[in-house]
Coordinates of C-alpha atoms in Angstrom, one line a residue:
M114 CA -12.9 25.5 10.2
I115 CA -11.0 23.0 8.1
V116 CA -11.7 19.3 8.6
R117 CA -8.8 17.4 7.3
P118 CA -8.7 13.6 7.3
I119 CA -5.2 12.1 7.6
Y120 CA -3.6 8.7 7.6
N121 CA -0.4 7.4 9.1
I122 CA 0.8 10.8 10.5
L123 CA 1.7 11.1 14.1
L124 CA 0.1 14.3 15.4
L125 CA 0.4 15.1 19.1
P126 CA -0.8 18.1 21.2
D127 CA 1.3 21.2 21.7
V128 CA 3.6 20.6 18.7
S129 CA 4.2 22.8 15.6
Y130 CA 4.0 21.1 12.3
Y131 CA 4.7 22.5 8.8
F132 CA 2.5 21.5 5.9
R133 CA 2.4 22.4 2.2
K134 CA -0.5 24.6 1.3
E135 CA -1.7 22.0 -1.2
F136 CA -2.2 19.6 1.7
F137 CA -5.3 21.6 2.6
A138 CA -6.4 22.6 -1.0
D139 CA -9.4 20.3 -1.3
F140 CA -10.5 20.9 2.3
A141 CA -10.4 24.7 2.8
E142 CA -13.4 26.7 1.5
E143 CA -11.7 30.1 2.4
P144 CA -8.1 31.3 2.2
I145 CA -6.0 29.9 5.0
E146 CA -4.7 32.6 7.4
A147 CA -3.3 32.9 10.9
G148 CA -5.9 31.7 13.4
T149 CA -7.7 29.4 11.0
Q150 CA -9.0 26.4 13.0
I151 CA -8.3 22.9 11.8
L152 CA -9.7 19.5 12.9
F153 CA -7.5 16.6 11.9
V154 CA -9.5 13.4 11.7
F155 CA -7.6 10.1 11.8
L156 CA -8.5 7.6 9.1
K157 CA -8.6 3.9 10.0
H158 CA -7.1 2.9 6.7
E159 CA -5.6 4.6 3.7
I160 CA -8.2 6.0 1.3
N161 CA -7.3 6.3 -2.4
E162 CA -7.4 9.7 -3.9
G163 CA -10.8 10.5 -5.4
T164 CA -12.6 7.9 -3.1
E165 CA -15.3 9.5 -0.9
I166 CA -14.8 9.0 2.8
S167 CA -17.6 7.5 4.9
P168 CA -18.0 8.0 8.7
D169 CA -17.0 4.3 9.1
D170 CA -13.5 5.2 7.8
L171 CA -12.9 7.5 10.8
C172 CA -11.3 6.9 14.1
P173 CA -13.3 8.3 17.1
V174 CA -10.4 10.5 18.1
G175 CA -8.8 13.5 16.3
I176 CA -6.8 16.5 17.2
S177 CA -7.6 20.2 17.0
A178 CA -5.1 22.7 15.6
R179 CA -4.7 26.4 14.7
V180 CA -2.7 27.9 11.8
E181 CA 0.1 29.9 13.4
A182 CA 1.4 31.5 10.2
P183 CA 1.0 30.9 6.5
G184 CA 4.5 30.7 5.1
E185 CA 5.9 33.1 2.5
E186 CA 6.2 30.4 0.0
D187 CA 4.0 27.3 0.0
T188 CA 4.1 26.2 3.6
I189 CA 1.8 26.7 6.6
Q190 CA 2.8 26.5 10.2
V191 CA 0.2 24.7 12.3
R192 CA 0.1 24.3 16.1
T193 CA -1.8 21.3 17.5
L194 CA -3.9 22.0 20.5
E195 CA -6.0 19.2 22.1
R196 CA -7.1 15.7 21.4
I197 CA -10.7 15.6 20.4
D198 CA -13.5 13.0 20.6
I199 CA -15.4 12.7 17.3
T200 CA -19.1 11.7 17.2
G201 CA -21.9 12.1 14.7
A202 CA -19.6 12.3 11.6
S203 CA -21.3 12.7 8.3
V204 CA -20.3 13.4 4.7
E205 CA -22.5 15.7 2.6
N206 CA -21.6 17.0 -0.8
G207 CA -18.1 15.8 -0.3
Q208 CA -17.7 17.8 2.9
L209 CA -16.9 16.0 6.2
T210 CA -18.7 17.4 9.3
A211 CA -18.6 16.0 12.8
E212 CA -19.6 16.8 16.4
T213 CA -16.5 17.2 18.7
S214 CA -15.6 17.6 22.3
I215 CA -12.3 18.0 24.0
R216 CA -10.9 14.6 25.1
P217 CA -9.7 14.6 28.7
E218 CA -6.0 14.0 29.1
V219 CA -5.0 10.8 30.8
E220 CA -2.3 11.6 33.4
D221 CA -0.2 8.4 33.1
I222 CA 2.9 10.2 34.2
S223 CA 3.4 13.4 36.1
E224 CA 4.7 16.6 34.4
E225 CA 7.9 16.2 36.4
E226 CA 8.4 12.6 35.2
E227 CA 7.7 13.7 31.6
K228 CA 10.3 16.4 31.8
E229 CA 12.9 14.0 33.3
L230 CA 12.1 11.4 30.6
F231 CA 12.4 14.0 27.9
N232 CA 15.8 15.2 29.2
R233 CA 17.1 11.6 29.4
L234 CA 15.9 10.8 25.9
R235 CA 17.4 14.0 24.5
A236 CA 20.7 13.3 26.3
A237 CA 20.8 9.7 25.0
L238 CA 20.1 10.9 21.4
L239 CA 22.8 13.6 21.6
K240 CA 25.3 11.0 22.9
F241 CA 24.3 8.6 20.1
V242 CA 24.8 11.1 17.2
Q243 CA 28.1 12.6 18.4
G244 CA 30.2 9.9 16.8
Y245 CA 28.8 10.4 13.3
Q246 CA 29.7 12.7 10.5
W247 CA 26.1 14.0 10.3
G248 CA 26.0 14.3 14.1
L249 CA 26.3 18.1 14.1
W250 CA 23.2 18.5 11.9
A251 CA 21.3 15.9 14.0
R252 CA 22.4 17.7 17.2
G253 CA 20.7 20.9 16.1
F254 CA 17.6 18.9 15.1
I255 CA 17.4 17.2 18.5
L256 CA 18.0 20.5 20.4
Q257 CA 15.1 22.1 18.6
R258 CA 12.6 19.7 20.3
K259 CA 10.7 21.4 23.1
N260 CA 8.9 18.5 24.8
I261 CA 8.4 14.7 24.6
Y262 CA 5.5 15.1 22.2
D263 CA 7.6 17.2 19.9
M264 CA 10.4 14.6 20.0
A265 CA 8.1 11.7 19.3
S266 CA 6.5 13.5 16.4
A267 CA 9.9 14.5 14.9
L268 CA 11.3 10.9 15.2
S269 CA 8.1 9.1 14.2
D270 CA 9.2 8.4 10.6
Y271 CA 12.3 6.6 12.0
L272 CA 10.5 4.5 14.6
N273 CA 8.9 2.0 12.2
L274 CA 5.4 2.5 13.8
T275 CA 2.2 1.3 12.1
A276 CA -0.7 3.8 11.7
E277 CA -2.5 2.0 14.5
E278 CA 0.5 2.4 16.8
K279 CA 0.8 6.1 16.0
Y280 CA -2.9 6.7 16.8
A281 CA -2.6 4.7 20.1
I282 CA -0.1 7.3 21.3

């Protein structure tokens, strides 16, 4: 399993993400292949490269993931799975280890309401982009989104959210 600390990236369950292989270079002890398990651990603040991470730097929540397919070039397709509670984190010889358990989902809206909200959001975005020159490209991008988590993740760079706001989602 790869334990990869991250900062200021919105990762949500049931979404496919694409990373460069070098993103995992210092964290993978073995070659990355389909099925490799990943634990993304959220950092409370940005850590400078070369600075060792301490358990106090970690948020108590992370997300599990699995490598779907290593790319032909230098990319890796990763599918996120579930939110994870993190306890007992420690750093030994530069390697981060932690005890984890699956975090129960909070049902704040029903599955039906979520689908309706997603469809309304997608329709509003499609209507918005149709009047622009780049709208055809944006339309394809919007139609690729499969659920509300996928949409939020894809648009997170445009939403002007702080790291804390991203982690609160």
